[in-house]
Amino acid sequence: MSTQLIKGRPVLIEDKLLIRRFNAGDMDALRRIYERYKPELLSVAKALVNDTAAVEDVLHDVFVRFASQAGRFQLKGSLKGYLAICVANRARNVNRMDRQNGRETSLEATVAPSGRSEPSHAADLAEQRQIMTCALTQLPQEQRQVVVLHVLSSLRFREIAQQTGESVNTIQSRYRYGLAKLQSLLNGEVNL
Amino acid sequence: MNQAEKIKKLLCSTFREPADGIDSMVMDERILSDASTSMKQAIAASQRIYPIAKWRKIMRTRTVKLTTAAAVLLAAFVLATWDRSTAWSFEQTIAAIKQLKNLQIAGKMNYWSEIVDFNCWICCPDQESESGAMRLECEKVTMIARLQDETVYFYWPRENIVMITKQGRDIEDLKFWYQAARMSPWLTGKIVDTLRLFTDDWKQTVVTDPASGKEQVHVTCSYKPSNTSISFIVDTETNLIERGKMWMNLQQAGEPQFDAQTVIYNQDIPDDFFEFQIPPGATVITQEDIDQCRVLFKKAEDLFGQKKYAEALDVYRQVHDKSPHLNIAVEAKMMVGICHRRLGEYDKEIETYQAAIAQYSLRKGLGWIYFYLGRAYMDKGQNDKALEAFENCLISNEGVSEPDRFPLKDAHEYIAKIEGH
């Protein structure tokens, strides 16, 4: 933990400088924030949104909403944590709307082989992704969110707790239960 | 590798792959284009509601709390009489305010965790000219802010140091209040609406002062975004504020940050009262020095970010040595210690923190340094010293509004860890 604390500090300082510029209307600051956090936020969105087609929209909505706060944005905690939680909340809303609209998750739709990969690797990845997405959709939303945020976005439990307003113990329990359920769901499906 | 680790690895390998089926360039262009538009609109909107945004900002700044508090007292004075259901008439209030030329506030304030006596004089704005000034005196510091030349002078008598800043945040804030005051008449324009919009829990009660038998109005309100609460007392005969307090919490708990025990209106103040003479032998820090330090500090931060710790250490040291009296120097000194740690020079790390503590004595900005000192002692197995440092970290941050933030919560955890052994 100690190393993380010190390691985290320059990032926090840079975040604060970026936010200061962002609040002053500096477009370059917005671009830097986007480029810095896009990869992790995209992986969080992919793991939390049931419909792949909506992944880009989630990221789009989060950044447009974030940009609409320019001039008055106040950063509490890390910027990465804030944006990751925004993505998680938006993903939850998108999934909820899909359910309300009677759109069942099409696992086939989640598998779209990348043109950049070798065909066999793409097929393997597509299958793996189908299995993982299927398993994740069976977790309760709260557990899925904590597992994804902790593993893919490397957010500490304390930070997730701070951003979501839950206690650290609750977050840790959700993580443990979520991971255990994933284990039982994936047992036999993949080589664990 | 256990099963949990395998699942984590599987999650990463599945979802951290390049975005399947997503054209990254098209997506980037779309998102950045829409976000830029949204940002431009937001900035334009924030400029339209400049007074409101500025008010929010002012309520968060610590260095200008006195200016704010004085303005709040005045604005609150108007607010207290705004409600036509009370015995006051609004027109009476306007008439009273128009007569206001200057005021003096005396009482106690929190200066870097220490409660000190202060005196503050505020020259009310002239309707025609750009004149206006404020003078604050306490045993630790004298501050004079002048609108004519947009300059703020700070003088620390113990150290015999003068700092002269131009067009900084302090002068910007003061200018804002004066601009607001010019809205006809004094503080009755948008500020009233702004205050009414942004203060919460507004309560006012009419009571009789047991000492004088006079009728008074007690008002309390709070402002959640800046974790501030205010109370003040208005004399219903004169319609003037008699006393006021401001706390950096919503419950009006503990010692107030600002306690205006006496407010005197329209004294005869000599013309040169708001002028500043540099005392003989004083060290003078100019705006140029401050700007140079900021540039150097940014350079050091960049080097640190690039993991060039030896070079960063050298530049942080230059920042500190150039202007050791600036707040940024405390942070630079702390970063020197952290650079030593990254370079594996653990004894030098401890020496640096100790030197910083000795140099700057106990003040709020030292909480982080105490925390890192405690950590360094813990690493060396010196738990008694570590415990003392963590406790000092807590002491130097007493009264902060967010006790769950770094380093307070972490210090608590380390203390528990040491005491659990």
Coordinates of C-alpha atoms in Angstrom, one line a residue:
Chain A
M1 CA 0.0 0.0 0.0
S2 CA 2.8 2.4 0.9
T3 CA 4.3 2.3 -2.5
Q4 CA 1.0 3.0 -4.2
L5 CA 0.5 6.0 -2.0
I6 CA 3.7 7.6 -3.2
K7 CA 3.3 6.4 -6.7
G8 CA -0.2 7.9 -6.8
R9 CA 0.9 11.4 -5.9
P10 CA 2.5 12.7 -9.1
V11 CA -0.6 11.4 -10.9
L12 CA -2.8 13.3 -8.6
I13 CA -0.8 16.5 -9.1
E14 CA -0.9 16.1 -12.8
D15 CA -4.6 15.4 -12.7
K16 CA -5.1 18.6 -10.7
L17 CA -3.0 20.6 -13.2
L18 CA -5.0 19.1 -16.0
I19 CA -8.3 19.9 -14.3
R20 CA -7.2 23.5 -13.6
R21 CA -6.5 23.9 -17.4
F22 CA -9.7 22.0 -18.2
N23 CA -11.7 24.4 -16.1
A24 CA -10.0 27.3 -17.8
G25 CA -11.3 26.0 -21.1
D26 CA -8.1 24.4 -22.5
M27 CA -9.1 21.9 -25.2
D28 CA -5.7 20.3 -25.1
A29 CA -6.3 19.4 -21.4
L30 CA -9.5 17.7 -22.4
R31 CA -7.7 15.7 -25.1
R32 CA -5.0 14.7 -22.7
I33 CA -7.5 13.5 -20.1
Y34 CA -9.3 11.5 -22.8
E35 CA -6.1 9.9 -24.2
R36 CA -4.7 9.1 -20.8
Y37 CA -7.8 7.3 -19.5
K38 CA -9.5 6.0 -22.6
P39 CA -7.9 2.5 -22.6
E40 CA -8.9 1.6 -19.1
L41 CA -12.3 3.2 -19.4
L42 CA -12.9 1.3 -22.6
S43 CA -12.0 -2.0 -21.0
V44 CA -14.4 -1.2 -18.0
A45 CA -17.2 -0.3 -20.4
K46 CA -16.6 -3.5 -22.5
A47 CA -16.8 -5.6 -19.3
L48 CA -19.9 -3.9 -18.0
V49 CA -22.1 -3.2 -21.0
N50 CA -24.0 -6.2 -22.3
D51 CA -24.3 -4.9 -25.8
T52 CA -21.0 -4.2 -27.5
A53 CA -22.6 -1.7 -29.8
A54 CA -23.3 0.5 -26.8
V55 CA -19.7 0.5 -25.5
E56 CA -18.6 3.5 -27.6
D57 CA -21.8 5.3 -26.7
V58 CA -21.1 4.9 -23.0
L59 CA -17.7 6.4 -23.3
H60 CA -19.1 9.1 -25.5
D61 CA -21.8 10.0 -23.0
V62 CA -19.4 10.0 -20.1
F63 CA -16.9 12.4 -21.7
V64 CA -19.5 14.7 -23.1
R65 CA -21.0 15.0 -19.7
F66 CA -17.6 15.4 -18.1
A67 CA -16.8 18.2 -20.6
S68 CA -20.1 19.9 -19.8
Q69 CA -18.7 20.5 -16.3
A70 CA -15.8 22.6 -17.6
G71 CA -15.3 25.8 -15.6
R72 CA -16.8 24.3 -12.4
F73 CA -15.5 20.8 -12.1
Q74 CA -14.3 19.8 -8.7
L75 CA -12.0 16.8 -8.4
K76 CA -12.4 14.7 -5.3
G77 CA -10.2 11.6 -5.2
S78 CA -8.5 10.5 -8.5
L79 CA -9.7 11.5 -11.9
K80 CA -9.4 8.0 -13.1
G81 CA -11.6 6.8 -10.2
Y82 CA -14.2 9.4 -11.0
L83 CA -14.3 8.7 -14.7
A84 CA -14.3 4.9 -14.1
I85 CA -17.3 5.2 -11.7
C86 CA -19.1 7.4 -14.3
V87 CA -18.6 4.7 -16.9
A88 CA -19.9 2.0 -14.5
N89 CA -23.0 4.1 -13.7
R90 CA -23.7 4.8 -17.4
A91 CA -23.2 1.2 -18.3
R92 CA -25.7 0.2 -15.6
N93 CA -28.2 2.6 -17.0
V94 CA -27.7 1.4 -20.5
N95 CA -28.2 -2.2 -19.4
R96 CA -31.3 -1.3 -17.4
M97 CA -32.8 0.6 -20.5
D98 CA -32.1 -2.5 -22.6
R99 CA -33.9 -4.7 -20.2
Q100 CA -36.8 -2.2 -20.0
N101 CA -37.0 -2.1 -23.8
G102 CA -37.2 -5.9 -23.8
R103 CA -33.9 -6.2 -25.6
E104 CA -32.2 -9.4 -24.5
T105 CA -28.5 -9.4 -24.6
S106 CA -27.3 -11.0 -27.7
L107 CA -24.0 -12.7 -26.9
E108 CA -23.4 -13.0 -30.6
A109 CA -23.5 -9.3 -30.8
T110 CA -20.8 -9.0 -28.2
V111 CA -18.4 -10.9 -30.5
A112 CA -17.0 -8.9 -33.3
P113 CA -13.6 -10.2 -34.4
S114 CA -11.1 -7.5 -34.8
G115 CA -9.7 -7.1 -38.3
R116 CA -6.2 -6.5 -36.8
S117 CA -5.9 -9.9 -35.2
E118 CA -4.9 -13.2 -36.8
P119 CA -8.1 -15.2 -37.6
S120 CA -7.5 -18.0 -35.1
H121 CA -6.5 -15.6 -32.3
A122 CA -9.6 -13.5 -33.1
A123 CA -11.8 -16.6 -32.9
D124 CA -10.2 -17.7 -29.6
L125 CA -10.6 -14.2 -28.2
A126 CA -14.2 -14.0 -29.4
E127 CA -15.1 -17.2 -27.7
Q128 CA -13.3 -16.2 -24.6
R129 CA -15.1 -12.9 -24.5
Q130 CA -18.4 -14.6 -25.1
I131 CA -17.8 -16.9 -22.1
M132 CA -16.6 -14.1 -19.9
T133 CA -19.4 -11.7 -20.8
C134 CA -22.0 -14.4 -20.2
A135 CA -20.5 -15.1 -16.8
L136 CA -20.3 -11.4 -15.9
T137 CA -24.0 -10.9 -16.8
Q138 CA -25.0 -13.5 -14.3
L139 CA -23.4 -11.6 -11.4
P140 CA -25.5 -9.1 -9.5
Q141 CA -24.8 -5.7 -10.9
E142 CA -23.1 -4.4 -7.7
Q143 CA -20.7 -7.4 -7.6
R144 CA -19.9 -7.1 -11.3
Q145 CA -19.2 -3.4 -11.0
V146 CA -16.7 -3.9 -8.1
V147 CA -14.9 -6.8 -9.7
V148 CA -14.5 -4.9 -13.0
L149 CA -13.4 -1.6 -11.4
H150 CA -10.9 -3.3 -9.1
V151 CA -9.4 -5.7 -11.7
L152 CA -9.6 -3.7 -14.9
S153 CA -9.3 -0.2 -13.6
S154 CA -7.0 -1.0 -10.7
L155 CA -9.1 1.1 -8.3
R156 CA -8.5 0.4 -4.7
F157 CA -11.5 -0.7 -2.6
R158 CA -11.2 2.4 -0.6
E159 CA -11.5 4.6 -3.7
I160 CA -14.5 2.6 -5.0
A161 CA -16.1 2.9 -1.6
Q162 CA -15.5 6.7 -1.5
Q163 CA -16.8 7.2 -5.0
T164 CA -19.9 5.1 -4.5
G165 CA -20.7 6.1 -1.0
E166 CA -20.5 2.5 0.3
S167 CA -18.4 1.2 3.1
V168 CA -15.0 -0.4 2.3
N169 CA -16.2 -3.7 3.9
T170 CA -19.3 -3.8 1.7
I171 CA -17.1 -3.3 -1.4
Q172 CA -14.7 -5.9 -0.3
S173 CA -17.5 -8.4 0.3
R174 CA -19.0 -7.7 -3.1
Y175 CA -15.6 -8.3 -4.6
R176 CA -15.1 -11.6 -2.8
Y177 CA -18.6 -12.9 -3.6
G178 CA -18.3 -11.7 -7.2
L179 CA -15.0 -13.4 -7.7
A180 CA -16.2 -16.7 -6.1
K181 CA -19.3 -16.7 -8.3
L182 CA -17.2 -16.1 -11.4
Q183 CA -15.0 -19.0 -10.4
S184 CA -18.0 -21.4 -10.1
L185 CA -19.5 -20.1 -13.3
L186 CA -16.3 -20.4 -15.3
N187 CA -15.3 -23.8 -13.9
G188 CA -15.3 -26.2 -16.8
E189 CA -15.9 -23.4 -19.3
V190 CA -12.3 -22.2 -19.4
N191 CA -9.0 -23.7 -18.1
L192 CA -8.7 -22.4 -14.6
Chain B
M1 CA -1.3 -19.2 -9.5
N2 CA -4.5 -19.6 -7.6
Q3 CA -8.0 -19.5 -9.2
A4 CA -8.8 -15.9 -8.2
E5 CA -5.5 -14.8 -9.9
K6 CA -6.3 -16.8 -13.0
I7 CA -9.8 -15.1 -13.2
K8 CA -8.3 -11.7 -12.8
K9 CA -5.7 -12.5 -15.6
L10 CA -8.5 -13.8 -17.8
L11 CA -10.6 -10.7 -17.3
C12 CA -7.6 -8.5 -18.2
S13 CA -6.7 -10.6 -21.3
T14 CA -10.3 -10.5 -22.4
F15 CA -11.3 -6.9 -21.9
R16 CA -8.0 -5.1 -22.2
E17 CA -7.5 -6.3 -25.8
P18 CA -7.8 -3.6 -28.4
A19 CA -11.4 -2.6 -28.9
D20 CA -13.0 -5.3 -31.0
G21 CA -15.3 -4.0 -33.7
I22 CA -14.6 -0.4 -32.7
D23 CA -12.8 1.9 -35.0
S24 CA -10.7 3.8 -32.5
M25 CA -9.9 6.8 -34.7
V26 CA -13.6 7.3 -35.7
M27 CA -14.6 6.9 -32.0
D28 CA -11.9 9.3 -30.8
E29 CA -12.9 11.9 -33.3
R30 CA -16.6 11.6 -32.5
I31 CA -16.1 11.7 -28.7
L32 CA -13.5 14.6 -28.7
S33 CA -15.5 16.6 -31.2
D34 CA -18.8 16.4 -29.1
A35 CA -16.9 16.8 -25.8
S36 CA -15.2 19.9 -27.2
T37 CA -18.5 21.4 -28.2
S38 CA -19.9 20.6 -24.8
M39 CA -16.9 22.1 -23.1
K40 CA -17.1 25.3 -25.1
Q41 CA -20.8 25.7 -24.2
A42 CA -20.0 25.0 -20.5
I43 CA -17.2 27.6 -20.4
A44 CA -19.4 30.2 -22.1
A45 CA -22.2 29.5 -19.6
S46 CA -19.8 29.7 -16.7
Q47 CA -18.6 33.1 -18.0
R48 CA -22.2 34.3 -18.1
I49 CA -22.7 33.3 -14.5
Y50 CA -19.3 34.7 -13.6
P51 CA -20.4 36.2 -10.3
I52 CA -21.9 32.9 -9.1
A53 CA -18.8 30.9 -10.1
K54 CA -16.6 33.4 -8.5
W55 CA -18.6 33.3 -5.3
R56 CA -18.2 29.6 -5.2
K57 CA -14.5 29.9 -5.8
I58 CA -14.1 32.6 -3.1
M59 CA -16.0 30.6 -0.6
R60 CA -13.5 27.8 -1.1
T61 CA -10.3 29.8 -0.8
R62 CA -8.6 30.0 2.5
T63 CA -6.2 32.9 2.0
V64 CA -9.0 35.3 1.4
K65 CA -11.4 34.1 4.0
L66 CA -11.2 37.4 5.7
T67 CA -12.2 39.4 2.7
T68 CA -15.0 36.9 2.1
A69 CA -16.1 37.0 5.7
A70 CA -16.2 40.8 5.6
A71 CA -18.2 40.8 2.4
V72 CA -20.5 38.0 3.7
L73 CA -21.2 40.1 6.8
L74 CA -22.1 43.0 4.7
A75 CA -24.1 41.0 2.2
A76 CA -25.8 39.1 5.0
F77 CA -26.7 42.4 6.5
V78 CA -28.7 43.1 3.4
L79 CA -30.1 39.7 3.4
A80 CA -31.2 39.9 7.0
T81 CA -33.4 42.8 6.0
W82 CA -34.5 41.4 2.7
D83 CA -37.5 39.6 4.0
R84 CA -40.3 42.1 4.0
S85 CA -42.2 40.1 6.5
T86 CA -39.8 41.2 9.2
A87 CA -40.1 44.5 11.0
W88 CA -37.4 46.1 8.8
S89 CA -38.1 47.9 5.6
F90 CA -35.8 47.3 2.6
E91 CA -35.7 51.0 1.7
Q92 CA -34.4 51.7 5.2
T93 CA -31.7 49.3 4.7
I94 CA -30.6 50.7 1.4
A95 CA -30.5 54.1 2.9
A96 CA -28.3 52.9 5.7
I97 CA -26.0 51.1 3.4
K98 CA -25.5 54.0 1.1
Q99 CA -23.9 55.9 4.0
L100 CA -21.3 53.2 4.5
K101 CA -17.7 54.5 3.7
N102 CA -15.6 52.1 5.6
L103 CA -15.7 49.5 8.3
Q104 CA -13.3 47.9 10.8
I105 CA -13.7 44.4 12.0
A106 CA -11.8 43.1 15.0
G107 CA -11.8 39.7 16.6
K108 CA -10.1 36.3 16.3
M109 CA -9.2 34.3 13.3
N110 CA -7.6 31.0 12.5
Y111 CA -4.1 31.5 11.0
W112 CA -2.5 28.2 10.0
S113 CA -4.2 26.3 12.8
E114 CA -3.5 29.0 15.4
I115 CA -6.1 31.3 16.7
V116 CA -4.9 34.9 16.6
D117 CA -6.3 38.4 17.2
F118 CA -6.8 40.4 14.1
N119 CA -7.9 43.8 12.9
C120 CA -9.2 44.5 9.4
W121 CA -10.1 47.7 7.8
I122 CA -12.1 47.8 4.5
C123 CA -12.5 50.9 2.5
C124 CA -15.9 50.7 0.7
P125 CA -15.8 51.3 -3.0
D126 CA -16.2 54.7 -4.5
Q127 CA -19.0 54.9 -7.0
E128 CA -17.0 56.6 -9.6
S129 CA -13.3 55.8 -9.2
E130 CA -11.5 52.5 -9.1
S131 CA -10.2 53.0 -5.6
G132 CA -10.7 50.5 -2.8
A133 CA -8.5 48.8 -0.3
M134 CA -8.2 46.4 2.6
R135 CA -5.7 46.2 5.4
L136 CA -5.4 43.2 7.7
E137 CA -3.2 43.0 10.7
C138 CA -2.4 40.3 13.2
E139 CA 0.7 39.3 15.1
K140 CA 1.8 36.9 12.3
V141 CA 1.1 39.0 9.2
T142 CA 0.1 42.3 7.8
M143 CA -1.7 42.4 4.4
I144 CA -2.6 45.4 2.4
A145 CA -4.6 44.9 -0.9
R146 CA -5.0 48.0 -3.1
L147 CA -7.2 48.1 -6.2
Q148 CA -5.6 51.2 -7.6
D149 CA -2.4 49.4 -8.6
E150 CA -3.8 45.9 -8.3
T151 CA -1.2 45.0 -5.8
V152 CA -1.2 42.9 -2.6
Y153 CA 1.5 43.3 0.0
F154 CA 2.2 40.7 2.7
Y155 CA 4.6 41.4 5.5
W156 CA 5.6 38.7 8.0
P157 CA 7.2 40.7 10.9
R158 CA 8.9 37.8 12.7
E159 CA 10.8 36.8 9.6
N160 CA 11.0 40.4 8.2
I161 CA 9.8 39.3 4.8
V162 CA 7.7 41.2 2.3
M163 CA 5.9 39.6 -0.5
I164 CA 4.4 41.7 -3.3
T165 CA 2.0 40.1 -5.7
K166 CA 0.2 41.7 -8.6
Q167 CA -3.1 40.6 -10.1
G168 CA -3.1 37.4 -8.1
R169 CA -6.0 35.6 -6.7
D170 CA -6.3 37.9 -3.7
I171 CA -6.7 41.1 -5.8
E172 CA -9.0 39.3 -8.2
D173 CA -11.3 38.4 -5.3
L174 CA -11.2 41.8 -3.8
K175 CA -11.9 43.3 -7.3
F176 CA -14.9 41.0 -7.6
W177 CA -16.4 42.2 -4.4
Y178 CA -15.9 45.8 -5.3
Q179 CA -17.4 45.2 -8.7
A180 CA -20.3 43.5 -7.0
A181 CA -20.7 46.4 -4.6
R182 CA -20.9 48.8 -7.5
M183 CA -24.1 47.2 -8.6
S184 CA -26.5 49.8 -7.4
P185 CA -26.5 50.2 -4.5
W186 CA -23.9 48.6 -2.3
L187 CA -24.3 44.8 -2.4
T188 CA -27.9 44.9 -3.3
G189 CA -27.6 43.6 -6.9
K190 CA -26.9 40.1 -7.9
I191 CA -25.0 39.3 -4.8
V192 CA -28.1 39.2 -2.7
D193 CA -29.7 36.7 -5.2
T194 CA -26.4 34.8 -5.3
L195 CA -26.2 34.5 -1.5
R196 CA -29.8 33.5 -1.3
L197 CA -29.2 30.9 -3.9
F198 CA -26.1 29.4 -2.4
T199 CA -26.6 29.5 1.3
D200 CA -28.5 26.6 2.9
D201 CA -30.5 26.3 6.2
W202 CA -31.2 30.0 6.5
K203 CA -32.7 30.7 9.9
Q204 CA -33.4 34.0 11.5
T205 CA -34.9 34.6 15.0
V206 CA -35.7 37.9 16.8
V207 CA -34.3 37.9 20.4
T208 CA -33.8 40.4 23.2
D209 CA -30.2 40.9 24.2
P210 CA -30.2 40.2 28.0
A211 CA -27.4 42.7 28.6
S212 CA -28.8 45.7 26.8
G213 CA -32.4 44.7 26.5
K214 CA -32.2 45.7 22.9
E215 CA -33.9 43.7 20.1
Q216 CA -31.6 41.7 17.9
V217 CA -31.9 39.3 15.0
H218 CA -29.8 36.2 15.0
V219 CA -29.2 34.7 11.6
T220 CA -27.5 31.3 10.8
C221 CA -26.9 29.7 7.4
S222 CA -24.5 27.4 5.8
Y223 CA -22.9 26.7 2.5
K224 CA -22.4 23.0 1.9
P225 CA -20.0 23.0 -1.1
S226 CA -17.4 24.8 0.9
N227 CA -18.4 23.2 4.2
T228 CA -18.9 26.6 5.7
S229 CA -21.5 27.9 8.2
I230 CA -22.1 31.4 9.3
S231 CA -23.9 33.2 12.1
F232 CA -24.3 36.9 12.7
I233 CA -26.2 39.3 14.9
V234 CA -28.0 42.4 13.6
D235 CA -29.0 45.3 15.7
T236 CA -32.6 46.2 14.7
E237 CA -32.2 49.8 15.7
T238 CA -29.3 50.6 13.5
N239 CA -29.7 47.8 11.0
L240 CA -26.0 47.1 11.3
I241 CA -24.2 43.9 12.0
E242 CA -22.8 43.8 15.4
R243 CA -21.0 40.4 15.4
G244 CA -20.4 37.5 13.1
K245 CA -18.7 34.1 13.0
M246 CA -17.7 31.7 10.3
W247 CA -16.9 28.0 10.7
M248 CA -15.3 25.6 8.3
N249 CA -17.9 23.0 9.1
L250 CA -21.7 22.9 8.7
Q251 CA -22.5 22.3 12.3
Q252 CA -20.9 25.5 13.7
A253 CA -18.7 23.2 15.8
G254 CA -15.5 24.1 17.6
E255 CA -13.6 27.3 17.3
P256 CA -14.8 29.5 14.4
Q257 CA -12.4 30.1 11.6
F258 CA -13.3 33.8 11.7
D259 CA -14.9 35.5 14.7
A260 CA -15.8 39.2 14.2
Q261 CA -16.3 40.4 17.7
T262 CA -16.5 44.1 17.0
V263 CA -17.6 45.9 13.8
I264 CA -17.1 49.6 13.7
Y265 CA -18.6 51.7 10.8
N266 CA -17.4 54.9 9.2
Q267 CA -14.3 55.8 11.1
D268 CA -11.9 58.6 10.1
I269 CA -9.1 56.7 8.4
P270 CA -6.1 58.7 7.1
D271 CA -5.4 58.6 3.4
D272 CA -2.1 56.8 3.7
F273 CA -3.5 54.1 5.9
F274 CA -3.6 51.7 3.0
E275 CA -0.1 52.5 1.7
F276 CA 2.8 50.1 2.3
Q277 CA 6.4 51.0 3.2
I278 CA 8.9 48.2 2.9
P279 CA 10.6 47.9 6.4
P280 CA 14.3 48.4 6.5
G281 CA 16.3 45.2 6.0
A282 CA 13.3 43.2 4.8
T283 CA 13.7 40.4 2.3
V284 CA 11.4 41.2 -0.6
I285 CA 9.8 38.5 -2.7
T286 CA 8.3 39.8 -6.0
Q287 CA 5.8 38.4 -8.4
E288 CA 8.7 37.6 -10.7
D289 CA 10.2 35.3 -8.0
I290 CA 6.9 33.6 -7.5
D291 CA 6.4 33.0 -11.2
Q292 CA 10.0 31.6 -11.5
C293 CA 9.4 29.2 -8.6
R294 CA 6.2 27.9 -10.3
V295 CA 8.0 27.3 -13.6
L296 CA 10.8 25.5 -11.8
F297 CA 8.3 23.4 -9.7
K298 CA 6.5 22.4 -12.9
K299 CA 9.8 21.3 -14.4
A300 CA 10.6 19.3 -11.3
E301 CA 7.1 17.6 -11.4
D302 CA 7.7 16.7 -15.0
L303 CA 11.1 15.1 -14.2
F304 CA 9.6 13.2 -11.3
G305 CA 6.8 12.0 -13.6
Q306 CA 9.5 10.7 -16.0
K307 CA 11.2 8.9 -13.0
K308 CA 14.3 11.1 -13.3
Y309 CA 14.5 11.3 -9.6
A310 CA 18.1 12.7 -9.3
E311 CA 17.4 15.5 -11.7
A312 CA 13.9 16.2 -10.1
L313 CA 15.6 16.3 -6.7
D314 CA 18.0 19.0 -7.9
V315 CA 15.2 21.1 -9.3
Y316 CA 12.9 20.7 -6.2
R317 CA 15.9 21.8 -4.1
Q318 CA 16.3 24.9 -6.3
V319 CA 12.6 25.8 -5.8
H320 CA 13.0 25.5 -2.1
D321 CA 16.3 27.4 -1.9
K322 CA 15.1 30.2 -4.2
S323 CA 12.1 31.2 -2.0
P324 CA 12.0 29.1 1.1
H325 CA 9.2 31.3 2.5
L326 CA 6.6 30.5 -0.2
N327 CA 4.1 27.7 0.4
I328 CA 5.4 25.9 -2.7
A329 CA 8.7 25.6 -1.0
V330 CA 7.2 23.3 1.7
E331 CA 5.9 21.0 -0.9
A332 CA 9.2 21.2 -2.8
K333 CA 11.1 20.2 0.4
M334 CA 8.7 17.2 0.8
M335 CA 9.3 16.1 -2.7
V336 CA 13.1 16.3 -2.1
G337 CA 12.5 13.7 0.6
I338 CA 10.4 11.5 -1.7
C339 CA 13.1 11.7 -4.4
H340 CA 15.7 10.5 -1.9
R341 CA 13.4 7.6 -1.1
R342 CA 13.1 6.7 -4.8
L343 CA 16.9 6.9 -5.0
G344 CA 17.2 4.5 -2.1
E345 CA 18.7 7.2 0.1
Y346 CA 16.6 6.5 3.2
D347 CA 18.7 8.3 5.8
K348 CA 18.7 11.4 3.7
E349 CA 14.9 11.1 3.2
I350 CA 14.4 11.2 7.0
E351 CA 16.9 14.1 7.4
T352 CA 15.0 16.1 4.7
Y353 CA 11.6 15.6 6.5
Q354 CA 13.2 16.5 9.8
A355 CA 14.7 19.6 8.3
A356 CA 11.4 20.7 6.8
I357 CA 9.6 20.2 10.1
A358 CA 12.3 22.2 11.9
Q359 CA 12.2 24.9 9.3
Y360 CA 8.5 25.4 9.0
S361 CA 7.4 24.4 12.5
L362 CA 3.9 23.0 13.0
R363 CA 1.4 24.1 10.4
K364 CA -1.2 22.6 8.3
G365 CA 0.9 22.0 5.2
L366 CA 3.2 19.8 7.2
G367 CA 0.7 16.9 7.6
W368 CA 2.0 15.1 4.6
I369 CA 5.6 15.5 5.6
Y370 CA 4.8 14.0 9.0
F371 CA 3.1 11.2 7.3
Y372 CA 6.0 10.4 5.0
L373 CA 8.4 10.7 7.9
G374 CA 6.3 8.2 9.9
R375 CA 6.5 5.8 6.9
A376 CA 10.2 6.2 6.6
Y377 CA 10.7 5.4 10.3
M378 CA 8.4 2.4 9.9
D379 CA 10.5 1.1 7.1
K380 CA 13.5 1.3 9.4
G381 CA 11.7 -0.5 12.2
Q382 CA 11.6 2.5 14.4
N383 CA 8.0 2.2 15.4
D384 CA 8.1 4.6 18.4
K385 CA 9.3 7.4 16.2
A386 CA 6.9 6.4 13.5
L387 CA 4.0 6.6 15.9
E388 CA 5.0 10.1 17.0
A389 CA 5.2 11.2 13.4
F390 CA 1.8 9.8 12.5
E391 CA 0.3 11.5 15.6
N392 CA 1.8 14.8 14.6
C393 CA 0.3 14.3 11.2
L394 CA -3.1 14.0 12.8
I395 CA -2.5 17.1 15.0
S396 CA -1.3 19.3 12.1
N397 CA -4.5 18.4 10.3
E398 CA -6.9 19.0 13.1
G399 CA -10.2 20.5 12.1
V400 CA -10.0 19.5 8.4
S401 CA -13.3 18.8 6.9
E402 CA -12.5 15.5 5.2
P403 CA -10.9 13.2 7.7
D404 CA -11.1 10.3 5.3
R405 CA -8.7 11.8 2.9
F406 CA -5.0 11.1 2.5
P407 CA -3.0 11.2 4.6
L408 CA -5.3 11.3 7.7
K409 CA -7.0 8.0 7.2
D410 CA -3.7 6.4 6.3
A411 CA -2.0 7.8 9.4
H412 CA -4.9 6.3 11.5
E413 CA -4.4 2.9 9.8
Y414 CA -0.6 3.0 10.4
I415 CA -1.1 4.0 14.1
A416 CA -3.5 1.0 14.5
K417 CA -1.1 -1.3 12.8
I418 CA 1.8 -0.2 15.1
E419 CA -0.3 -0.3 18.2
G420 CA -1.6 -3.7 17.2
H421 CA 1.8 -5.2 17.3

